[in-house]
PDB file of C-alpha atoms in Angstrom:
ATOM      1  CA  UNK A  24       3.337 -15.206  23.688  1.00 51.00           C
ATOM      2  CA  UNK A  25       1.455 -11.993  24.550  1.00 48.00           C
ATOM      3  CA  UNK A  26       4.291 -10.928  26.887  1.00 45.00           C
ATOM      4  CA  UNK A  27       6.880 -11.511  24.159  1.00 50.00           C
ATOM      5  CA  UNK A  28       4.850  -9.442  21.692  1.00 52.00           C
ATOM      6  CA  UNK A  29       4.500  -6.575  24.161  1.00 45.00           C
ATOM      7  CA  UNK A  30       8.268  -6.597  24.818  1.00 47.00           C
ATOM      8  CA  UNK A  31       8.867  -6.596  21.068  1.00 50.00           C
ATOM      9  CA  UNK A  32       6.615  -3.554  20.662  1.00 52.00           C
ATOM     10  CA  UNK A  33       8.292  -1.677  23.483  1.00 44.00           C
ATOM     11  CA  UNK A  34      11.738  -2.344  22.031  1.00 49.00           C
ATOM     12  CA  UNK A  35      10.683  -1.101  18.596  1.00 50.00           C
ATOM     13  CA  UNK A  36       8.850   1.928  19.890  1.00 48.00           C
ATOM     14  CA  UNK A  37      11.891   2.785  21.970  1.00 47.00           C
ATOM     15  CA  UNK A  38      13.962   3.107  18.809  1.00 43.00           C
ATOM     16  CA  UNK A  39      11.752   5.654  17.044  1.00 44.00           C
ATOM     17  CA  UNK A  40      12.958   9.114  18.102  1.00 40.00           C
ATOM     18  CA  UNK A  41      11.797  10.614  14.769  1.00 42.00           C
ATOM     19  CA  UNK A  42       8.158  10.268  15.750  1.00 43.00           C
ATOM     20  CA  UNK A  43       6.713  13.485  17.094  1.00 42.00           C
ATOM     21  CA  UNK A  44       3.947  13.949  19.625  1.00 46.00           C
ATOM     22  CA  UNK A  45       1.609  14.579  16.693  1.00 73.00           C
ATOM     23  CA  UNK A  46       2.339  11.174  15.161  1.00 88.00           C
ATOM     24  CA  UNK A  47       1.383   8.030  17.055  1.00 96.00           C
ATOM     25  CA  UNK A  48       3.144   4.723  16.399  1.00 97.00           C
ATOM     26  CA  UNK A  49       0.862   1.719  16.860  1.00 98.00           C
ATOM     27  CA  UNK A  50       0.471  -1.987  16.091  1.00 98.00           C
ATOM     28  CA  UNK A  51      -2.447  -4.227  15.195  1.00 98.00           C
ATOM     29  CA  UNK A  52      -2.016  -7.811  16.361  1.00 98.00           C
ATOM     30  CA  UNK A  53      -3.058 -10.234  13.615  1.00 98.00           C
ATOM     31  CA  UNK A  54      -2.072 -13.360  15.512  1.00 97.00           C
ATOM     32  CA  UNK A  55       0.707 -14.444  13.157  1.00 97.00           C
ATOM     33  CA  UNK A  56       1.947 -10.900  12.465  1.00 98.00           C
ATOM     34  CA  UNK A  57       2.147  -7.448  14.004  1.00 98.00           C
ATOM     35  CA  UNK A  58       1.066  -4.694  11.604  1.00 98.00           C
ATOM     36  CA  UNK A  59       2.807  -1.381  12.248  1.00 98.00           C
ATOM     37  CA  UNK A  60       1.105   1.916  11.467  1.00 98.00           C
ATOM     38  CA  UNK A  61       1.318   5.608  12.266  1.00 98.00           C
ATOM     39  CA  UNK A  62      -1.549   7.994  12.962  1.00 98.00           C
ATOM     40  CA  UNK A  63      -1.501  11.760  12.529  1.00 98.00           C
ATOM     41  CA  UNK A  64      -4.003  14.572  12.042  1.00 97.00           C
ATOM     42  CA  UNK A  65      -7.745  14.698  12.670  1.00 96.00           C
ATOM     43  CA  UNK A  66     -10.872  14.429  10.544  1.00 97.00           C
ATOM     44  CA  UNK A  67     -12.256  11.863   8.124  1.00 97.00           C
ATOM     45  CA  UNK A  68      -9.792   8.934   8.049  1.00 98.00           C
ATOM     46  CA  UNK A  69      -7.521   8.272   5.088  1.00 98.00           C
ATOM     47  CA  UNK A  70      -5.304   5.195   4.838  1.00 98.00           C
ATOM     48  CA  UNK A  71      -1.935   5.444   3.049  1.00 98.00           C
ATOM     49  CA  UNK A  72      -0.510   2.239   1.556  1.00 98.00           C
ATOM     50  CA  UNK A  73       3.041   2.103   0.199  1.00 98.00           C
ATOM     51  CA  UNK A  74       4.342  -0.074  -2.633  1.00 97.00           C
ATOM     52  CA  UNK A  75       5.926  -3.518  -2.521  1.00 98.00           C
ATOM     53  CA  UNK A  76       9.298  -3.617  -0.708  1.00 98.00           C
ATOM     54  CA  UNK A  77       8.750   0.035   0.248  1.00 96.00           C
ATOM     55  CA  UNK A  78       7.788   1.639   3.541  1.00 94.00           C
ATOM     56  CA  UNK A  79       5.710   4.473   4.934  1.00 95.00           C
ATOM     57  CA  UNK A  80       8.767   6.645   5.630  1.00 94.00           C
ATOM     58  CA  UNK A  81       8.715   7.653   1.963  1.00 93.00           C
ATOM     59  CA  UNK A  82       5.185   9.073   2.252  1.00 95.00           C
ATOM     60  CA  UNK A  83       5.771  11.816   4.811  1.00 94.00           C
ATOM     61  CA  UNK A  84       4.926  14.595   2.346  1.00 95.00           C
ATOM     62  CA  UNK A  85       1.658  12.888   1.412  1.00 97.00           C
ATOM     63  CA  UNK A  86       0.748  12.356   5.068  1.00 97.00           C
ATOM     64  CA  UNK A  87       1.649  15.971   5.913  1.00 96.00           C
ATOM     65  CA  UNK A  88      -0.528  17.247   3.068  1.00 96.00           C
ATOM     66  CA  UNK A  89      -3.523  15.160   4.129  1.00 97.00           C
ATOM     67  CA  UNK A  90      -3.352  15.476   7.914  1.00 96.00           C
ATOM     68  CA  UNK A  91      -4.489  19.103   7.735  1.00 93.00           C
ATOM     69  CA  UNK A  92      -8.017  17.862   7.007  1.00 97.00           C
ATOM     70  CA  UNK A  93      -7.888  14.123   7.740  1.00 98.00           C
ATOM     71  CA  UNK A  94      -6.926  11.532  10.269  1.00 98.00           C
ATOM     72  CA  UNK A  95      -4.073   9.874   8.361  1.00 98.00           C
ATOM     73  CA  UNK A  96      -3.336   6.195   8.987  1.00 98.00           C
ATOM     74  CA  UNK A  97      -0.111   5.159   7.238  1.00 98.00           C
ATOM     75  CA  UNK A  98       0.244   1.375   7.305  1.00 98.00           C
ATOM     76  CA  UNK A  99       3.246  -0.868   6.705  1.00 98.00           C
ATOM     77  CA  UNK A 100       2.315  -4.104   4.950  1.00 98.00           C
ATOM     78  CA  UNK A 101       3.253  -7.276   6.816  1.00 98.00           C
ATOM     79  CA  UNK A 102       6.958  -7.999   6.500  1.00 98.00           C
ATOM     80  CA  UNK A 103       7.705  -4.412   5.499  1.00 98.00           C
ATOM     81  CA  UNK A 104       9.465  -1.833   7.637  1.00 95.00           C
ATOM     82  CA  UNK A 105       8.440  -2.412  11.283  1.00 96.00           C
ATOM     83  CA  UNK A 106       5.674  -4.951  10.594  1.00 98.00           C
ATOM     84  CA  UNK A 107       6.598  -8.583  11.147  1.00 98.00           C
ATOM     85  CA  UNK A 108       6.619 -11.203   8.383  1.00 98.00           C
ATOM     86  CA  UNK A 109       3.999 -13.556   9.809  1.00 98.00           C
ATOM     87  CA  UNK A 110       3.702 -17.114   8.527  1.00 96.00           C
ATOM     88  CA  UNK A 111       0.718 -17.057   6.150  1.00 97.00           C
ATOM     89  CA  UNK A 112       1.087 -17.103   2.341  1.00 97.00           C
ATOM     90  CA  UNK A 113       0.872 -13.535   1.114  1.00 98.00           C
ATOM     91  CA  UNK A 114      -2.077 -12.402  -0.976  1.00 98.00           C
ATOM     92  CA  UNK A 115      -3.689  -9.052  -1.657  1.00 98.00           C
ATOM     93  CA  UNK A 116      -6.777 -10.389   0.103  1.00 98.00           C
ATOM     94  CA  UNK A 117      -4.642 -11.004   3.198  1.00 98.00           C
ATOM     95  CA  UNK A 118      -3.209  -7.491   2.956  1.00 98.00           C
ATOM     96  CA  UNK A 119      -6.778  -6.161   2.775  1.00 98.00           C
ATOM     97  CA  UNK A 120      -7.684  -8.133   5.919  1.00 98.00           C
ATOM     98  CA  UNK A 121      -4.706  -6.555   7.695  1.00 98.00           C
ATOM     99  CA  UNK A 122      -5.909  -3.062   6.730  1.00 98.00           C
ATOM    100  CA  UNK A 123      -9.410  -3.787   8.044  1.00 98.00           C
ATOM    101  CA  UNK A 124      -7.832  -5.017  11.298  1.00 98.00           C
ATOM    102  CA  UNK A 125      -6.048  -1.669  11.625  1.00 98.00           C
ATOM    103  CA  UNK A 126      -9.320   0.207  11.025  1.00 98.00           C
ATOM    104  CA  UNK A 127     -10.951  -1.965  13.694  1.00 98.00           C
ATOM    105  CA  UNK A 128      -8.044  -1.189  16.014  1.00 98.00           C
ATOM    106  CA  UNK A 129      -8.695   2.507  15.432  1.00 98.00           C
ATOM    107  CA  UNK A 130     -12.472   2.022  15.812  1.00 98.00           C
ATOM    108  CA  UNK A 131     -12.989   3.539  12.371  1.00 98.00           C
ATOM    109  CA  UNK A 132     -16.098   2.295  10.554  1.00 98.00           C
ATOM    110  CA  UNK A 133     -15.096   3.694   7.171  1.00 98.00           C
ATOM    111  CA  UNK A 134     -12.023   5.230   5.516  1.00 98.00           C
ATOM    112  CA  UNK A 135     -10.691   6.392   2.180  1.00 98.00           C
ATOM    113  CA  UNK A 136      -7.558   4.725   0.815  1.00 98.00           C
ATOM    114  CA  UNK A 137      -4.593   6.048  -1.146  1.00 98.00           C
ATOM    115  CA  UNK A 138      -2.408   3.201  -2.390  1.00 98.00           C
ATOM    116  CA  UNK A 139       0.703   3.102  -4.558  1.00 98.00           C
ATOM    117  CA  UNK A 140       1.563   0.078  -6.763  1.00 98.00           C
ATOM    118  CA  UNK A 141       0.937  -2.939  -4.479  1.00 98.00           C
ATOM    119  CA  UNK A 142      -0.922  -0.476  -2.288  1.00 98.00           C
ATOM    120  CA  UNK A 143      -3.051   0.456  -5.296  1.00 98.00           C
ATOM    121  CA  UNK A 144      -3.909  -3.198  -5.878  1.00 98.00           C
ATOM    122  CA  UNK A 145      -4.827  -3.525  -2.202  1.00 98.00           C
ATOM    123  CA  UNK A 146      -7.043  -0.432  -2.474  1.00 98.00           C
ATOM    124  CA  UNK A 147      -8.981  -2.135  -5.282  1.00 98.00           C
ATOM    125  CA  UNK A 148      -9.325  -5.303  -3.167  1.00 98.00           C
ATOM    126  CA  UNK A 149     -10.528  -3.356  -0.152  1.00 98.00           C
ATOM    127  CA  UNK A 150     -13.219  -1.577  -2.177  1.00 98.00           C
ATOM    128  CA  UNK A 151     -14.369  -4.861  -3.750  1.00 98.00           C
ATOM    129  CA  UNK A 152     -14.236  -7.068  -0.651  1.00 98.00           C
ATOM    130  CA  UNK A 153     -15.248  -4.569   2.065  1.00 98.00           C
ATOM    131  CA  UNK A 154     -17.502  -2.023   0.309  1.00 98.00           C
ATOM    132  CA  UNK A 155     -19.178  -0.962   3.549  1.00 98.00           C
ATOM    133  CA  UNK A 156     -15.793  -0.013   5.051  1.00 98.00           C
ATOM    134  CA  UNK A 157     -14.328   2.002   2.177  1.00 98.00           C
ATOM    135  CA  UNK A 158     -15.267   5.544   1.175  1.00 98.00           C
ATOM    136  CA  UNK A 159     -13.065   6.709  -1.719  1.00 98.00           C
ATOM    137  CA  UNK A 160     -10.000   5.059  -3.219  1.00 98.00           C
ATOM    138  CA  UNK A 161      -7.042   6.413  -5.145  1.00 98.00           C
ATOM    139  CA  UNK A 162      -4.989   3.798  -6.959  1.00 98.00           C
ATOM    140  CA  UNK A 163      -1.561   5.002  -8.053  1.00 98.00           C
ATOM    141  CA  UNK A 164      -0.076   2.581 -10.604  1.00 98.00           C
ATOM    142  CA  UNK A 165      -2.149  -0.393  -9.455  1.00 98.00           C
ATOM    143  CA  UNK A 166      -3.063  -3.405 -11.616  1.00 98.00           C
ATOM    144  CA  UNK A 167      -5.361  -6.455 -11.635  1.00 98.00           C
ATOM    145  CA  UNK A 168      -3.090  -9.382 -12.590  1.00 98.00           C
ATOM    146  CA  UNK A 169       0.455 -10.657 -13.134  1.00 98.00           C
ATOM    147  CA  UNK A 170       0.072 -10.526 -16.922  1.00 98.00           C
ATOM    148  CA  UNK A 171      -0.320  -6.730 -16.695  1.00 98.00           C
ATOM    149  CA  UNK A 172       3.438  -6.456 -16.119  1.00 98.00           C
ATOM    150  CA  UNK A 173       5.715  -5.523 -19.001  1.00 98.00           C
ATOM    151  CA  UNK A 174       8.539  -8.030 -19.748  1.00 98.00           C
ATOM    152  CA  UNK A 175      11.028  -5.839 -17.888  1.00 98.00           C
ATOM    153  CA  UNK A 176       8.707  -5.810 -14.879  1.00 98.00           C
ATOM    154  CA  UNK A 177       8.397  -9.598 -14.963  1.00 98.00           C
ATOM    155  CA  UNK A 178      12.191  -9.858 -15.077  1.00 98.00           C
ATOM    156  CA  UNK A 179      12.462  -7.528 -12.068  1.00 98.00           C
ATOM    157  CA  UNK A 180      10.023  -9.697 -10.101  1.00 98.00           C
ATOM    158  CA  UNK A 181      12.010 -12.841 -10.915  1.00 98.00           C
ATOM    159  CA  UNK A 182      15.458 -11.442 -10.166  1.00 98.00           C
ATOM    160  CA  UNK A 183      15.232  -8.637  -7.558  1.00 98.00           C
ATOM    161  CA  UNK A 184      17.345  -9.183  -4.427  1.00 98.00           C
ATOM    162  CA  UNK A 185      17.797  -7.504  -1.092  1.00 97.00           C
ATOM    163  CA  UNK A 186      21.088  -6.037  -2.288  1.00 97.00           C
ATOM    164  CA  UNK A 187      19.301  -4.504  -5.283  1.00 97.00           C
ATOM    165  CA  UNK A 188      16.880  -2.767  -2.940  1.00 96.00           C
ATOM    166  CA  UNK A 189      19.176  -1.748  -0.096  1.00 96.00           C
ATOM    167  CA  UNK A 190      22.608  -1.519  -1.708  1.00 96.00           C
ATOM    168  CA  UNK A 191      25.791  -3.455  -1.010  1.00 91.00           C
ATOM    169  CA  UNK A 192      26.569  -1.337   2.069  1.00 95.00           C
ATOM    170  CA  UNK A 193      23.438  -2.482   3.943  1.00 96.00           C
ATOM    171  CA  UNK A 194      23.964  -4.536   7.081  1.00 97.00           C
ATOM    172  CA  UNK A 195      23.840  -8.344   6.819  1.00 96.00           C
ATOM    173  CA  UNK A 196      20.739  -8.358   9.048  1.00 96.00           C
ATOM    174  CA  UNK A 197      18.910  -5.836   6.862  1.00 96.00           C
ATOM    175  CA  UNK A 198      19.855  -7.722   3.699  1.00 97.00           C
ATOM    176  CA  UNK A 199      18.690 -11.019   5.185  1.00 97.00           C
ATOM    177  CA  UNK A 200      15.371  -9.495   6.268  1.00 97.00           C
ATOM    178  CA  UNK A 201      14.786  -7.969   2.822  1.00 98.00           C
ATOM    179  CA  UNK A 202      15.629 -11.273   1.130  1.00 98.00           C
ATOM    180  CA  UNK A 203      13.145 -13.041   3.418  1.00 97.00           C
ATOM    181  CA  UNK A 204      10.482 -10.492   2.503  1.00 98.00           C
ATOM    182  CA  UNK A 205      11.173 -10.979  -1.211  1.00 98.00           C
ATOM    183  CA  UNK A 206      10.752 -14.733  -0.714  1.00 98.00           C
ATOM    184  CA  UNK A 207       7.235 -14.038   0.589  1.00 98.00           C
ATOM    185  CA  UNK A 208       6.418 -11.378  -2.000  1.00 98.00           C
ATOM    186  CA  UNK A 209       7.576 -13.126  -5.182  1.00 98.00           C
ATOM    187  CA  UNK A 210       4.755 -15.741  -5.186  1.00 98.00           C
ATOM    188  CA  UNK A 211       2.265 -12.931  -4.485  1.00 98.00           C
ATOM    189  CA  UNK A 212       3.427 -10.931  -7.509  1.00 98.00           C
ATOM    190  CA  UNK A 213       3.349 -14.080  -9.668  1.00 98.00           C
ATOM    191  CA  UNK A 214      -0.254 -14.908  -8.748  1.00 98.00           C
ATOM    192  CA  UNK A 215      -2.227 -15.055 -11.990  1.00 98.00           C
ATOM    193  CA  UNK A 216      -5.084 -12.811 -10.847  1.00 98.00           C
ATOM    194  CA  UNK A 217      -4.958 -10.279  -7.995  1.00 98.00           C
ATOM    195  CA  UNK A 218      -8.552  -9.134  -8.414  1.00 98.00           C
ATOM    196  CA  UNK A 219     -10.920 -10.432 -11.082  1.00 98.00           C
ATOM    197  CA  UNK A 220     -12.586  -8.024 -13.496  1.00 97.00           C
ATOM    198  CA  UNK A 221     -15.928  -9.319 -12.229  1.00 98.00           C
ATOM    199  CA  UNK A 222     -15.029  -8.324  -8.667  1.00 98.00           C
ATOM    200  CA  UNK A 223     -13.593  -4.992  -9.789  1.00 98.00           C
ATOM    201  CA  UNK A 224     -16.822  -4.240 -11.641  1.00 98.00           C
ATOM    202  CA  UNK A 225     -18.695  -4.375  -8.312  1.00 98.00           C
ATOM    203  CA  UNK A 226     -16.657  -1.508  -6.817  1.00 98.00           C
ATOM    204  CA  UNK A 227     -19.002   1.361  -5.991  1.00 97.00           C
ATOM    205  CA  UNK A 228     -16.573   3.642  -4.170  1.00 98.00           C
ATOM    206  CA  UNK A 229     -15.619   6.775  -6.089  1.00 98.00           C
ATOM    207  CA  UNK A 230     -12.255   5.816  -7.566  1.00 98.00           C
ATOM    208  CA  UNK A 231      -9.364   7.847  -8.944  1.00 98.00           C
ATOM    209  CA  UNK A 232      -6.876   5.915 -11.069  1.00 98.00           C
ATOM    210  CA  UNK A 233      -3.540   7.596 -11.785  1.00 98.00           C
ATOM    211  CA  UNK A 234      -0.803   6.196 -14.001  1.00 98.00           C
ATOM    212  CA  UNK A 235       2.260   7.437 -15.817  1.00 98.00           C
ATOM    213  CA  UNK A 236       2.716   6.984 -19.546  1.00 98.00           C
ATOM    214  CA  UNK A 237       6.329   5.879 -18.999  1.00 98.00           C
ATOM    215  CA  UNK A 238       5.717   3.443 -16.133  1.00 98.00           C
ATOM    216  CA  UNK A 239       8.531   0.878 -15.947  1.00 98.00           C
ATOM    217  CA  UNK A 240       6.153  -1.919 -14.945  1.00 98.00           C
ATOM    218  CA  UNK A 241       2.864  -1.260 -16.766  1.00 98.00           C
ATOM    219  CA  UNK A 242       1.468  -0.054 -20.087  1.00 97.00           C
ATOM    220  CA  UNK A 243      -1.197   2.656 -19.879  1.00 98.00           C
ATOM    221  CA  UNK A 244      -3.688   0.047 -21.170  1.00 98.00           C
ATOM    222  CA  UNK A 245      -3.571  -1.464 -17.662  1.00 97.00           C
ATOM    223  CA  UNK A 246      -4.901   1.763 -16.127  1.00 98.00           C
ATOM    224  CA  UNK A 247      -7.390   2.310 -18.950  1.00 98.00           C
ATOM    225  CA  UNK A 248      -8.823  -1.175 -18.382  1.00 98.00           C
ATOM    226  CA  UNK A 249      -9.281  -0.456 -14.679  1.00 98.00           C
ATOM    227  CA  UNK A 250     -11.122   2.756 -15.549  1.00 98.00           C
ATOM    228  CA  UNK A 251     -13.413   0.930 -18.006  1.00 98.00           C
ATOM    229  CA  UNK A 252     -14.091  -1.823 -15.445  1.00 98.00           C
ATOM    230  CA  UNK A 253     -14.764   0.203 -12.291  1.00 98.00           C
ATOM    231  CA  UNK A 254     -18.102   2.038 -12.725  1.00 97.00           C
ATOM    232  CA  UNK A 255     -17.589   5.186 -10.648  1.00 96.00           C
ATOM    233  CA  UNK A 256     -14.001   5.929 -11.643  1.00 98.00           C
ATOM    234  CA  UNK A 257     -11.873   8.740 -13.042  1.00 98.00           C
ATOM    235  CA  UNK A 258      -8.619   8.238 -14.953  1.00 98.00           C
ATOM    236  CA  UNK A 259      -5.557  10.457 -15.097  1.00 98.00           C
ATOM    237  CA  UNK A 260      -2.632   9.465 -17.333  1.00 98.00           C
ATOM    238  CA  UNK A 261       0.344  11.697 -16.596  1.00 98.00           C
ATOM    239  CA  UNK A 262       2.670  12.493 -19.515  1.00 97.00           C
ATOM    240  CA  UNK A 263       6.414  11.840 -19.241  1.00 96.00           C
ATOM    241  CA  UNK A 264       5.868  10.186 -15.863  1.00 97.00           C
ATOM    242  CA  UNK A 265       7.256   6.888 -14.612  1.00 97.00           C
ATOM    243  CA  UNK A 266       6.187   4.475 -11.884  1.00 97.00           C
ATOM    244  CA  UNK A 267       6.900   6.808  -8.972  1.00 94.00           C
ATOM    245  CA  UNK A 268       3.733   8.845  -8.437  1.00 95.00           C
ATOM    246  CA  UNK A 269       4.527  10.009  -4.910  1.00 91.00           C
ATOM    247  CA  UNK A 270       5.327  13.554  -6.051  1.00 92.00           C
ATOM    248  CA  UNK A 271       4.201  16.887  -4.533  1.00 93.00           C
ATOM    249  CA  UNK A 272       2.584  18.169  -7.739  1.00 95.00           C
ATOM    250  CA  UNK A 273       0.511  14.972  -8.065  1.00 97.00           C
ATOM    251  CA  UNK A 274      -0.454  15.089  -4.391  1.00 97.00           C
ATOM    252  CA  UNK A 275      -1.714  18.674  -4.544  1.00 96.00           C
ATOM    253  CA  UNK A 276      -3.199  18.673  -8.040  1.00 97.00           C
ATOM    254  CA  UNK A 277      -5.012  15.314  -7.936  1.00 98.00           C
ATOM    255  CA  UNK A 278      -5.016  13.475  -4.599  1.00 98.00           C
ATOM    256  CA  UNK A 279      -5.957  16.239  -2.147  1.00 97.00           C
ATOM    257  CA  UNK A 280      -8.794  17.660  -4.319  1.00 97.00           C
ATOM    258  CA  UNK A 281     -10.290  14.212  -4.981  1.00 98.00           C
ATOM    259  CA  UNK A 282     -10.473  13.426  -1.272  1.00 97.00           C
ATOM    260  CA  UNK A 283     -12.185  16.786  -0.640  1.00 93.00           C
ATOM    261  CA  UNK A 284     -15.055  16.056  -3.060  1.00 87.00           C
TER     262      UNK A 284
END
């Protein structure tokens, strides 16, 4: 089994010419799954977590902005991008365990976390479940529960397909892999509670919550509740802004300064 995993890693790493000498591609072995991540920069560690069905390739500008002062660890959730699906039921607690395994792999005792959407939920879980391992967190469009979703968001969760995400021109293999991932993710999204308010209220890490007032999935009340629940938190509601908060002006105006405090 170990030999097969090593061969798998070598094959994947051999197909990544876009990675420069300054960016290291690595894996954390979780037994049932291999968690892919990339490391760049030096300094106090910051973890980047993408959204559901996304991947770390879309966060290059964020990583580039942070690596000037931080060791950036961009992690692909299990089943996403180059991480393998595994065979355990998905939960945000499991995702948090995977992130801690990556920090252990990197021999990092403590790190800050920037998470978008599902990554924002995972950031909350990390701060609540592993307080001694988490410094600061930034949650971009994260929520606490399934009922936080607007009706159109609930419909998206129930109906999204691999073709919707990748387009009709995607290869059959890519479509099949995305559909398999959605099969794992849909029960996760439909879990009644991702993190209880009681658990969220124990978070002591300095927390920045950012949401858009035109988010497709969530009302601003979702972000306001998180701010009222988490003691040491700041809230930024961006006007005329949707769900996508991975934008240069947000990175430089809010994320970079908060991590410097």
